[in-house]
PDB file of C-alpha atoms in Angstrom:
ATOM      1  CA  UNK A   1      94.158  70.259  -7.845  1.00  0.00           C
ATOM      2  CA  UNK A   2      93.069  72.385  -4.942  1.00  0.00           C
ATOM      3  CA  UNK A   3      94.499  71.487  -2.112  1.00  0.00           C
ATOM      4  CA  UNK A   4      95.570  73.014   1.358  1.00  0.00           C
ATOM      5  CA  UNK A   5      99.682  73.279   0.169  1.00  0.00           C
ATOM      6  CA  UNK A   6      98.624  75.060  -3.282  1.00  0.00           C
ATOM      7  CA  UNK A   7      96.396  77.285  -2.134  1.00  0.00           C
ATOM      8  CA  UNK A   8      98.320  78.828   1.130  1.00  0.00           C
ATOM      9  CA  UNK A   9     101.457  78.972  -1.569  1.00  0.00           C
ATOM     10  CA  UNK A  10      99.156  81.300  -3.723  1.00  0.00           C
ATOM     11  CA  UNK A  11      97.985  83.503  -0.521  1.00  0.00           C
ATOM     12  CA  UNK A  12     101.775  83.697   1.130  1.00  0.00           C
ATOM     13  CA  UNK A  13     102.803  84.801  -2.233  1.00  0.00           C
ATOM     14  CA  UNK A  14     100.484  87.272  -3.310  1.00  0.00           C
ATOM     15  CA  UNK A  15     100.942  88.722   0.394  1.00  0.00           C
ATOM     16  CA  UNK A  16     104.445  89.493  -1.041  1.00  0.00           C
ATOM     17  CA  UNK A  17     103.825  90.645  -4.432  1.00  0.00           C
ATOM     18  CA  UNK A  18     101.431  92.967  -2.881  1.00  0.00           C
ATOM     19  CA  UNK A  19     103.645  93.939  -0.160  1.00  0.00           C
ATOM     20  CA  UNK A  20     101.144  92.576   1.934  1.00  0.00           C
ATOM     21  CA  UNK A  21     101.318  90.442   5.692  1.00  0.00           C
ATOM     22  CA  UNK A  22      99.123  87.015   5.358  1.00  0.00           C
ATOM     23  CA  UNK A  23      97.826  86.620   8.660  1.00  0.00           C
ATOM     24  CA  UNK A  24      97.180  82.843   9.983  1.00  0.00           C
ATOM     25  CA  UNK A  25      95.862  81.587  12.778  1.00  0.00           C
ATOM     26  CA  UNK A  26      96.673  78.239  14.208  1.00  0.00           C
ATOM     27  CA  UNK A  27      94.726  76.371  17.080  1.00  0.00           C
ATOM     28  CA  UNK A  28      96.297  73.531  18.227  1.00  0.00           C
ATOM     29  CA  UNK A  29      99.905  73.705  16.954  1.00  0.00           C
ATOM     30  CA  UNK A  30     101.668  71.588  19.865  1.00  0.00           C
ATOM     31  CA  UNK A  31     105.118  72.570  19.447  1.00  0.00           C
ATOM     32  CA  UNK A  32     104.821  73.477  15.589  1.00  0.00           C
ATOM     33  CA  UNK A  33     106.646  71.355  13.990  1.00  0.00           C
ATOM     34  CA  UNK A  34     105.645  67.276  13.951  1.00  0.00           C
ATOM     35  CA  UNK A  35     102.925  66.741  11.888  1.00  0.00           C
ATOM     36  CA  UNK A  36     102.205  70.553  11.574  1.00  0.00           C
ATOM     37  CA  UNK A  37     100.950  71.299   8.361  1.00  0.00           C
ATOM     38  CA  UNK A  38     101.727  75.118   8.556  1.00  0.00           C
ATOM     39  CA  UNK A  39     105.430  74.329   9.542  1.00  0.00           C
ATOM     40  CA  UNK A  40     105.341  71.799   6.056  1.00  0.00           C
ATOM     41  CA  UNK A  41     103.539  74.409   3.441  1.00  0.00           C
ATOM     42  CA  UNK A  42     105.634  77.409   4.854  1.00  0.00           C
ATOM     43  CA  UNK A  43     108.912  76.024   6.044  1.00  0.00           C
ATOM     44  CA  UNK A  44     109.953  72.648   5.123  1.00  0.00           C
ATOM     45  CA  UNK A  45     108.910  74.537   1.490  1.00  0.00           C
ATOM     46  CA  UNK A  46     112.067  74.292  -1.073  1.00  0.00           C
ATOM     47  CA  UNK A  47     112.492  77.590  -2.688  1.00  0.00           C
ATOM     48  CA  UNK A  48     113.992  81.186  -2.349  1.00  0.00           C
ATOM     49  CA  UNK A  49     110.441  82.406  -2.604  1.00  0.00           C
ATOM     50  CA  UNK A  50     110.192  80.877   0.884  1.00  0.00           C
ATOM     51  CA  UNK A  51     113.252  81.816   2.316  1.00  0.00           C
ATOM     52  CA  UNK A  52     112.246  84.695   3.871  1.00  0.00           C
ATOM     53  CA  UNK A  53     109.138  84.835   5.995  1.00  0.00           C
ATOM     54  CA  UNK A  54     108.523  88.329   6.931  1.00  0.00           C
ATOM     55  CA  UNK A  55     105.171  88.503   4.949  1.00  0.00           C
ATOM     56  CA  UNK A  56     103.582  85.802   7.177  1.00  0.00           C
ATOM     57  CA  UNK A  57     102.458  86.634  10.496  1.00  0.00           C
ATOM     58  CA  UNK A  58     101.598  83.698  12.239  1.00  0.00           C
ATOM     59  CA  UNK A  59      99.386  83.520  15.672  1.00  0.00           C
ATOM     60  CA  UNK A  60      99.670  80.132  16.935  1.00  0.00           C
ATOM     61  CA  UNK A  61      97.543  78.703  20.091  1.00  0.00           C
ATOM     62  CA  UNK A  62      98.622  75.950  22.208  1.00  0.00           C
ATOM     63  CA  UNK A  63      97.124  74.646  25.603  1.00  0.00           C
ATOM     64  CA  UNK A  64      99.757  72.032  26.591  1.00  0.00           C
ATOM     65  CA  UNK A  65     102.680  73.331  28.615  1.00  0.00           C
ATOM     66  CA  UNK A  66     105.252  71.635  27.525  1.00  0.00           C
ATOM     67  CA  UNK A  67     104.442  71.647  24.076  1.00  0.00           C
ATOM     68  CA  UNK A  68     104.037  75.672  24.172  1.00  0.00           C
ATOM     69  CA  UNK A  69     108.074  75.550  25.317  1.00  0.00           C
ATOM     70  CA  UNK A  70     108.730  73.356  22.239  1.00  0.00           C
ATOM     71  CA  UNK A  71     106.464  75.768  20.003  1.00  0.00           C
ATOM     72  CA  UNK A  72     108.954  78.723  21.402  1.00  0.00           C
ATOM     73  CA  UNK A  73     111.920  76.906  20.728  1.00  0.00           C
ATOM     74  CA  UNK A  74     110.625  76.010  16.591  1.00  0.00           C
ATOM     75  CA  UNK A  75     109.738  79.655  16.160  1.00  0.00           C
ATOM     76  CA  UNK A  76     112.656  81.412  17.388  1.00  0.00           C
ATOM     77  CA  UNK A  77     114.794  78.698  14.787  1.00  0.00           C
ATOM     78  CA  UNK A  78     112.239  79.905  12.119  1.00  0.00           C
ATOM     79  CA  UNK A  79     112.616  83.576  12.912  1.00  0.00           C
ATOM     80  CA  UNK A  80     116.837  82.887  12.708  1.00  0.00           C
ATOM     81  CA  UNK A  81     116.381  80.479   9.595  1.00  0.00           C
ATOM     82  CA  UNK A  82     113.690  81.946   7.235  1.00  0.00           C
ATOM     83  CA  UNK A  83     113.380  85.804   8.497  1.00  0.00           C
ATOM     84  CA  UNK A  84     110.413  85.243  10.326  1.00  0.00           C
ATOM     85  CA  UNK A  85     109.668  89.025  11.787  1.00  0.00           C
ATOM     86  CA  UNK A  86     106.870  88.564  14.046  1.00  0.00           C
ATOM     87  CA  UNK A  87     104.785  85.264  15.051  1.00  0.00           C
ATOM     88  CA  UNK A  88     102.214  85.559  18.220  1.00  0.00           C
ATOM     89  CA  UNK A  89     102.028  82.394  20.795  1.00  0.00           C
ATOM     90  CA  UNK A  90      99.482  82.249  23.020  1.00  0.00           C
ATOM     91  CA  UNK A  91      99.463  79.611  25.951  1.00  0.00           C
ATOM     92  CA  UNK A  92      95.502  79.286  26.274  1.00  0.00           C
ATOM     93  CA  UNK A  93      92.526  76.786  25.097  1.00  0.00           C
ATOM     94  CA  UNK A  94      90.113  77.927  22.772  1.00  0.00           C
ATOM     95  CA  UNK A  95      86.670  77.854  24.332  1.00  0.00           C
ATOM     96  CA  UNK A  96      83.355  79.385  23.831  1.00  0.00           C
ATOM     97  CA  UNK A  97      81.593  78.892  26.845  1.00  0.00           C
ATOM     98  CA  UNK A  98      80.338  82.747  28.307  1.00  0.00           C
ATOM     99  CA  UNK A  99      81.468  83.732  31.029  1.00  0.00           C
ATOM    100  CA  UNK A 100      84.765  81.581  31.391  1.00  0.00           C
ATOM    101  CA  UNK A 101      88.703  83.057  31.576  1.00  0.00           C
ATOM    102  CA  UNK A 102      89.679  79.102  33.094  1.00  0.00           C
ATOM    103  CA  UNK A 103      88.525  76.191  31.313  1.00  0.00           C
ATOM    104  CA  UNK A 104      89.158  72.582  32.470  1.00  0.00           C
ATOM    105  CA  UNK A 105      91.570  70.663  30.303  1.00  0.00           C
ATOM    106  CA  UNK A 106      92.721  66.878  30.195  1.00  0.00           C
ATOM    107  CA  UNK A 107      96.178  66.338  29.054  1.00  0.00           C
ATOM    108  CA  UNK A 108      99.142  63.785  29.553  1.00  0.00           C
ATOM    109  CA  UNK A 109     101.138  64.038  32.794  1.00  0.00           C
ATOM    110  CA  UNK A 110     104.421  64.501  31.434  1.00  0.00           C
ATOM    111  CA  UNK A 111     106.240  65.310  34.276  1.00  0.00           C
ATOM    112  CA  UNK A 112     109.293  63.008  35.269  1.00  0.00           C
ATOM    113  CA  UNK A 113     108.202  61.560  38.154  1.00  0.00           C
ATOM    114  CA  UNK A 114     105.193  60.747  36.206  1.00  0.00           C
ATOM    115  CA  UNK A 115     103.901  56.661  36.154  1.00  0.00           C
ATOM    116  CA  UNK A 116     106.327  54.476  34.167  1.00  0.00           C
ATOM    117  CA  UNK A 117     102.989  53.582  32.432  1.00  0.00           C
ATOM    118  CA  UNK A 118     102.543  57.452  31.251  1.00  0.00           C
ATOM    119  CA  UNK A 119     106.301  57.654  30.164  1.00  0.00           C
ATOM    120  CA  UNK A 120     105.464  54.417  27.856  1.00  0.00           C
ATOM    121  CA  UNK A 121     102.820  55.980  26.074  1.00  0.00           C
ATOM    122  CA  UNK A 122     103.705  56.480  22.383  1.00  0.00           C
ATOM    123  CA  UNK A 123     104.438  60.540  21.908  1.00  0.00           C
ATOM    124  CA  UNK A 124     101.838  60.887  19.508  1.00  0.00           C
ATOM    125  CA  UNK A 125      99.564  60.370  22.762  1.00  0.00           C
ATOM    126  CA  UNK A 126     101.582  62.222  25.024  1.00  0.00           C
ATOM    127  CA  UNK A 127     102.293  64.963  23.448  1.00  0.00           C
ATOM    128  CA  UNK A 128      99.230  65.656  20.894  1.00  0.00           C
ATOM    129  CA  UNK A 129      96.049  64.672  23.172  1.00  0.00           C
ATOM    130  CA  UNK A 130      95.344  67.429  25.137  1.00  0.00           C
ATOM    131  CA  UNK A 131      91.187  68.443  24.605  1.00  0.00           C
ATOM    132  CA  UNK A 132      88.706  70.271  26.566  1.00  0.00           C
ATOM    133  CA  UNK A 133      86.563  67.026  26.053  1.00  0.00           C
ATOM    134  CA  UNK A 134      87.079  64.980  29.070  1.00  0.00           C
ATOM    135  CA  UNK A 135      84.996  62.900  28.463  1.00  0.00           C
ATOM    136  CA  UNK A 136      86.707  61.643  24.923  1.00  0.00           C
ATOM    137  CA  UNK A 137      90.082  61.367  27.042  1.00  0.00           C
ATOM    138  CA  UNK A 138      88.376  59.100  29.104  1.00  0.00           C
ATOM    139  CA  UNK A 139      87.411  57.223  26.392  1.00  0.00           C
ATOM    140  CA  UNK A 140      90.855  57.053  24.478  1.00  0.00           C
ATOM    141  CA  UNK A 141      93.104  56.657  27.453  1.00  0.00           C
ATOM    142  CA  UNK A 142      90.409  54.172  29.437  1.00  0.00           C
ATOM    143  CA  UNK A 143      92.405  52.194  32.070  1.00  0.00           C
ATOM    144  CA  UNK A 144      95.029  54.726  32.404  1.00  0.00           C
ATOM    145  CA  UNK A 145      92.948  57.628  32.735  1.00  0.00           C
ATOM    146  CA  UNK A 146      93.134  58.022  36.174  1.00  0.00           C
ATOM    147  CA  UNK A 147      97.242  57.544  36.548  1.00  0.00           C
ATOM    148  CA  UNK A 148      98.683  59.555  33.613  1.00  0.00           C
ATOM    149  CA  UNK A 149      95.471  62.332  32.340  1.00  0.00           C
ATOM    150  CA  UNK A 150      96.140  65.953  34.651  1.00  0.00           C
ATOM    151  CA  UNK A 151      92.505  67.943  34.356  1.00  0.00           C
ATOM    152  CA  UNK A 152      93.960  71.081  34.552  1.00  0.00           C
ATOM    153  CA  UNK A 153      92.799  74.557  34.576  1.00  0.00           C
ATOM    154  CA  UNK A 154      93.762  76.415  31.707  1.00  0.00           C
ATOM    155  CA  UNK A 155      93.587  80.419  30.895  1.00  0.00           C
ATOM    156  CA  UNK A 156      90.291  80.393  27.940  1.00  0.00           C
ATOM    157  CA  UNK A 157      88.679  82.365  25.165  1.00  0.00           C
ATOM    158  CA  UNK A 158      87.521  82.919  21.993  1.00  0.00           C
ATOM    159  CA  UNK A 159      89.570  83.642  19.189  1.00  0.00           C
ATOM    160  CA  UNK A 160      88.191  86.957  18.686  1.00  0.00           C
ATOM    161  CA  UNK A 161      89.110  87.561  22.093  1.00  0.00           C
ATOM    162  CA  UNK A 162      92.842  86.083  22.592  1.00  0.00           C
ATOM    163  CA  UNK A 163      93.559  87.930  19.065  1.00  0.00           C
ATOM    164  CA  UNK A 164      92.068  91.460  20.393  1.00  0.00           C
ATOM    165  CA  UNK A 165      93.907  91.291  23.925  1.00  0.00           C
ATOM    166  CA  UNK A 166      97.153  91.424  21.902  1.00  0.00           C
ATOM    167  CA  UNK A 167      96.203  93.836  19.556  1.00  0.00           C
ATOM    168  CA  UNK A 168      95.973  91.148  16.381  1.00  0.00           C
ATOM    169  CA  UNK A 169      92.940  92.352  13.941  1.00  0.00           C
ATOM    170  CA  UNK A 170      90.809  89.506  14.320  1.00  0.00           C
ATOM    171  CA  UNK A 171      88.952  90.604  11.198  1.00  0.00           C
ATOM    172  CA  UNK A 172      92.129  89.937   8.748  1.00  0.00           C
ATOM    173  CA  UNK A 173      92.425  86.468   9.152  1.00  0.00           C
ATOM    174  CA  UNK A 174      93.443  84.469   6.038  1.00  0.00           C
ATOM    175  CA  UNK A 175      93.587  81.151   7.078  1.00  0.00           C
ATOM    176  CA  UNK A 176      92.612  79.285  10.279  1.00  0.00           C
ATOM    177  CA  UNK A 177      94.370  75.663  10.713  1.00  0.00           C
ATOM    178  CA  UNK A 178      92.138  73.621  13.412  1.00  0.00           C
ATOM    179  CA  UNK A 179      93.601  70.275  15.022  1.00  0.00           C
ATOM    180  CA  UNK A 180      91.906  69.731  18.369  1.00  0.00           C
ATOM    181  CA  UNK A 181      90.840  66.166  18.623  1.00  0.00           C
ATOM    182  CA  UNK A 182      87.673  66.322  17.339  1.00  0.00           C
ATOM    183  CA  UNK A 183      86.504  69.346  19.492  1.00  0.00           C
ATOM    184  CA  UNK A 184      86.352  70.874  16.248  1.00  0.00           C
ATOM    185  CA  UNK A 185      82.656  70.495  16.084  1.00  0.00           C
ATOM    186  CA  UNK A 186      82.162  72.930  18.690  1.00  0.00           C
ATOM    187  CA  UNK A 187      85.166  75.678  17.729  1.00  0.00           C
ATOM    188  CA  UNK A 188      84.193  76.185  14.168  1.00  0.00           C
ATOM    189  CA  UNK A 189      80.698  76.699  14.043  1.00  0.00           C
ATOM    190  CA  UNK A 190      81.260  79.351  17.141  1.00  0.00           C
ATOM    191  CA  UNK A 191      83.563  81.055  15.923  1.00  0.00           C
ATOM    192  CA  UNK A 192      82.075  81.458  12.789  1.00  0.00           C
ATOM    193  CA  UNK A 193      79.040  82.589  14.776  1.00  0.00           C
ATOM    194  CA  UNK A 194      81.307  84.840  16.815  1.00  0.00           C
ATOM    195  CA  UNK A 195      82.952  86.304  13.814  1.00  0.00           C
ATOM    196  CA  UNK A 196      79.690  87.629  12.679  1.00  0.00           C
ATOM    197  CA  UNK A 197      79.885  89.379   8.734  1.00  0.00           C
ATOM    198  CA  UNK A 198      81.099  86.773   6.088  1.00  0.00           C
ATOM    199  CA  UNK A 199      83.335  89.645   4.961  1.00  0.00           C
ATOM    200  CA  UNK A 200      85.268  89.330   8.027  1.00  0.00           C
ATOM    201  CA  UNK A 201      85.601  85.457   8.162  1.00  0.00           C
ATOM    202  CA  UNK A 202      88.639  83.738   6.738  1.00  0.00           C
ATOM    203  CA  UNK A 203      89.330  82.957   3.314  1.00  0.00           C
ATOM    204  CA  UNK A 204      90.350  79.440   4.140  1.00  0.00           C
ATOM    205  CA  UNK A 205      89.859  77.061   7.364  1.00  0.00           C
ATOM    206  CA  UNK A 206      91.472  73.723   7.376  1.00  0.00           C
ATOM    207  CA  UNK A 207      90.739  71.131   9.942  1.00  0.00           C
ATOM    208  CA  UNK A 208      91.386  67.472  11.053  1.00  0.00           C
ATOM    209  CA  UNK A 209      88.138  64.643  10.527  1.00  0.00           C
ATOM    210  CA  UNK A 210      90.086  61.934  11.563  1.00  0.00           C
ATOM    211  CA  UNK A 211      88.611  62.190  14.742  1.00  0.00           C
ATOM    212  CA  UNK A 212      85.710  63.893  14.247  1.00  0.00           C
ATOM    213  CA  UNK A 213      84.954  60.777  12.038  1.00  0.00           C
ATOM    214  CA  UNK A 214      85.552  58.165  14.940  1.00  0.00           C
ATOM    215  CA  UNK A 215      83.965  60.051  17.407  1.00  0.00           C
ATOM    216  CA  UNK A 216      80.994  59.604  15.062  1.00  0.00           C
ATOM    217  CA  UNK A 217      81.487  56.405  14.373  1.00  0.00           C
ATOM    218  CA  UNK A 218      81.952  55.192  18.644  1.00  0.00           C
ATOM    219  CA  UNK A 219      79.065  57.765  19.596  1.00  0.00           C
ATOM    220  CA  UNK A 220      76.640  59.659  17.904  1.00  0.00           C
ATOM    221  CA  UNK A 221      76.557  63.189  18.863  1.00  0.00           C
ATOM    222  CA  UNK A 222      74.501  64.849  21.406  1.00  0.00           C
ATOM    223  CA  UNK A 223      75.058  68.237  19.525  1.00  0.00           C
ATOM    224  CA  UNK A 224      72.835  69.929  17.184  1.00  0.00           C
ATOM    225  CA  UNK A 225      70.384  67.208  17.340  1.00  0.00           C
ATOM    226  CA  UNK A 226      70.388  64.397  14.679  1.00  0.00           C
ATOM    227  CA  UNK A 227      73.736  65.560  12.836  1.00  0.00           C
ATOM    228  CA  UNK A 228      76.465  64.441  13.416  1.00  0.00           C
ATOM    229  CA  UNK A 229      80.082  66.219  14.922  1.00  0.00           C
ATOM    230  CA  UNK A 230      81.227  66.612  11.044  1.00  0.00           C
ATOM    231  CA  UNK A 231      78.185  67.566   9.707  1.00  0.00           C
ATOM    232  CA  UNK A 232      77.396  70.109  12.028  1.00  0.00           C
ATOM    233  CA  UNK A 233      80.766  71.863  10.903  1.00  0.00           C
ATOM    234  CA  UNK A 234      80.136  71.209   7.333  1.00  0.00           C
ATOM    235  CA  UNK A 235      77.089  72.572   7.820  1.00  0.00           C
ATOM    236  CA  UNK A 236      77.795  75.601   9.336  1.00  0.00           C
ATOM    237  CA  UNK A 237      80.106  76.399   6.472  1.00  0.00           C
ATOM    238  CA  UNK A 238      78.406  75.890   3.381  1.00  0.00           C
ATOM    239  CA  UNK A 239      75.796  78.066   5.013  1.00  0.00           C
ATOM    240  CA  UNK A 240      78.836  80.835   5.127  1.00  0.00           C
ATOM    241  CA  UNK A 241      79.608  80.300   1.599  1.00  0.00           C
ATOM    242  CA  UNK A 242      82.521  78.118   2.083  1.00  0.00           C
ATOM    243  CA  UNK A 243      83.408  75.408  -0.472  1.00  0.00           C
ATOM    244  CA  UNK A 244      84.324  72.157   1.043  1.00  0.00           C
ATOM    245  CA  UNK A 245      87.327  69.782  -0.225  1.00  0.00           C
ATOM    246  CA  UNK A 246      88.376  66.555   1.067  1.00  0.00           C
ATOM    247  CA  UNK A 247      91.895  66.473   2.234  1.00  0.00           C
ATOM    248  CA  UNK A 248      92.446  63.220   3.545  1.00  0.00           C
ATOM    249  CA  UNK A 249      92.186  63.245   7.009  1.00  0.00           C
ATOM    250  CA  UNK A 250      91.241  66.688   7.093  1.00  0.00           C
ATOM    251  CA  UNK A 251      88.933  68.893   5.264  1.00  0.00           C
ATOM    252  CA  UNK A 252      89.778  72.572   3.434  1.00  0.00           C
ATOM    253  CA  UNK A 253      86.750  74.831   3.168  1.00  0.00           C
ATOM    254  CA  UNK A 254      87.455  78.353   1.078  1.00  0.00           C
ATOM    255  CA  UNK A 255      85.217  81.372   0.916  1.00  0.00           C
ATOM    256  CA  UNK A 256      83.810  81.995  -2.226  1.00  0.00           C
TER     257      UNK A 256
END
């Protein structure tokens, strides 16, 4: 079956036959390990054909502080593990919005003299809800908003731009791996738009719906008139030639 494991298997290994570096970018990756899907496909994989990681060149953006010092930490254990040669972090939020180098961001205060009522979150709301949607952290954190979510500014971009400022061809993207708490709707179709030729677009993007899907559900969006959040992506890539799959809580889309 086609699915997001098989598929970057067969592009991280014909990078190698070929002699080749796959280039992925990953927006979102917290500190790339729990529940990471490109940590579980390239890492966590069982074989000598994976044992050695200099072929993949990963760029991995993540907004939340704390969780860009854990992302550090997992790739410098990679690099000494699996003979990772290069990955590229970047400490910024993905935005579109012209005109912006700060962008206003809600995450968790995680800070140790933070509210005992912050501390007692669970961690998968600590440390994976960060979004440039204010508005939907309102929503999910409701009564505690106002004690535990810090609207910080954050350093912005597209990812045209963050790739070009360190020197990453932003046209040899193989894979993009979105999980952004349903801002999703608003990254992909931009920066499909921003990417321009279809020739220059990735072969593969894989992204969560699970939120996407109960934003939808709660609220109807006020984007892109009567579709909804996951429809206007899906949208936006069929009409780029992309193939859509359902992957459970997320869905794979491939260039054809």
């Amino acid at each position: 079956s086609c699915t997001f494991d098989s598929i970057a298997h067969y592009l991280l290994r014909h990078a190698i036959v070929r002699n080749e570096t796959l280039l992925t970018v990953q927006v979102g990756a917290m500190d790339g390990r729990s529940n990471d899907p490109m940590y579980a496909i390239f890492v966590k994989q069982q074989s000598d054909l994976f044992s050695n990681l200099h072929h993949w060149l990963p760029v991995i953006i993540e907004p939340v502080p704390q969780n860009y010092e854990n992302l550090l930490d997992t790739y410098t254990g990679i690099a000494e593990t699996h003979a990772l040669g290069c990955a590229v972090p970047i400490n910024a939020a993905v935005s579109y919005e012209v005109g912006k180098s700060e962008c206003p961001f809600c995450r968790v205060n995680l800070a140790e003299d933070s509210p005992r009522v912050c501390k007692d979150l669970p961690n998968w709301k600590r440390l994976q809800i960060g979004s440039l949607d204010c508005e939907n952290s309102k929503r999910l954190f409701r009564n505690v908003f106002d004690q535990c979510i810090i609207q910080d500014p954050l350093p912005c971009s597209s990812i045209s731009n963050l790739l070009k400022e360190r020197f990453v061809p932003h046209n040899n993207v193989v894979i993009l791996q979105v999980d952004i708490e349903g801002y999703e709707f608003i990254l992909v179709p931009n920066f499909l738009q921003d990417v321009g030729e279809n020739s220059a677009l990735p072969l593969v993007i894989h992204f969560e719906t699970k939120v996407l899907l109960e934003l939808d559900r709660k609220q109807p969006s006020t984007h892109g008139g009567n579709k909804t959040r996951l429809g206007t992506v899906t949208e936006a890539l069929t009409s780029k030639g992309y193939v859509l799959y359902d992957d459970w809580e997320d869905m794979l889309a491939i260039r054809i």
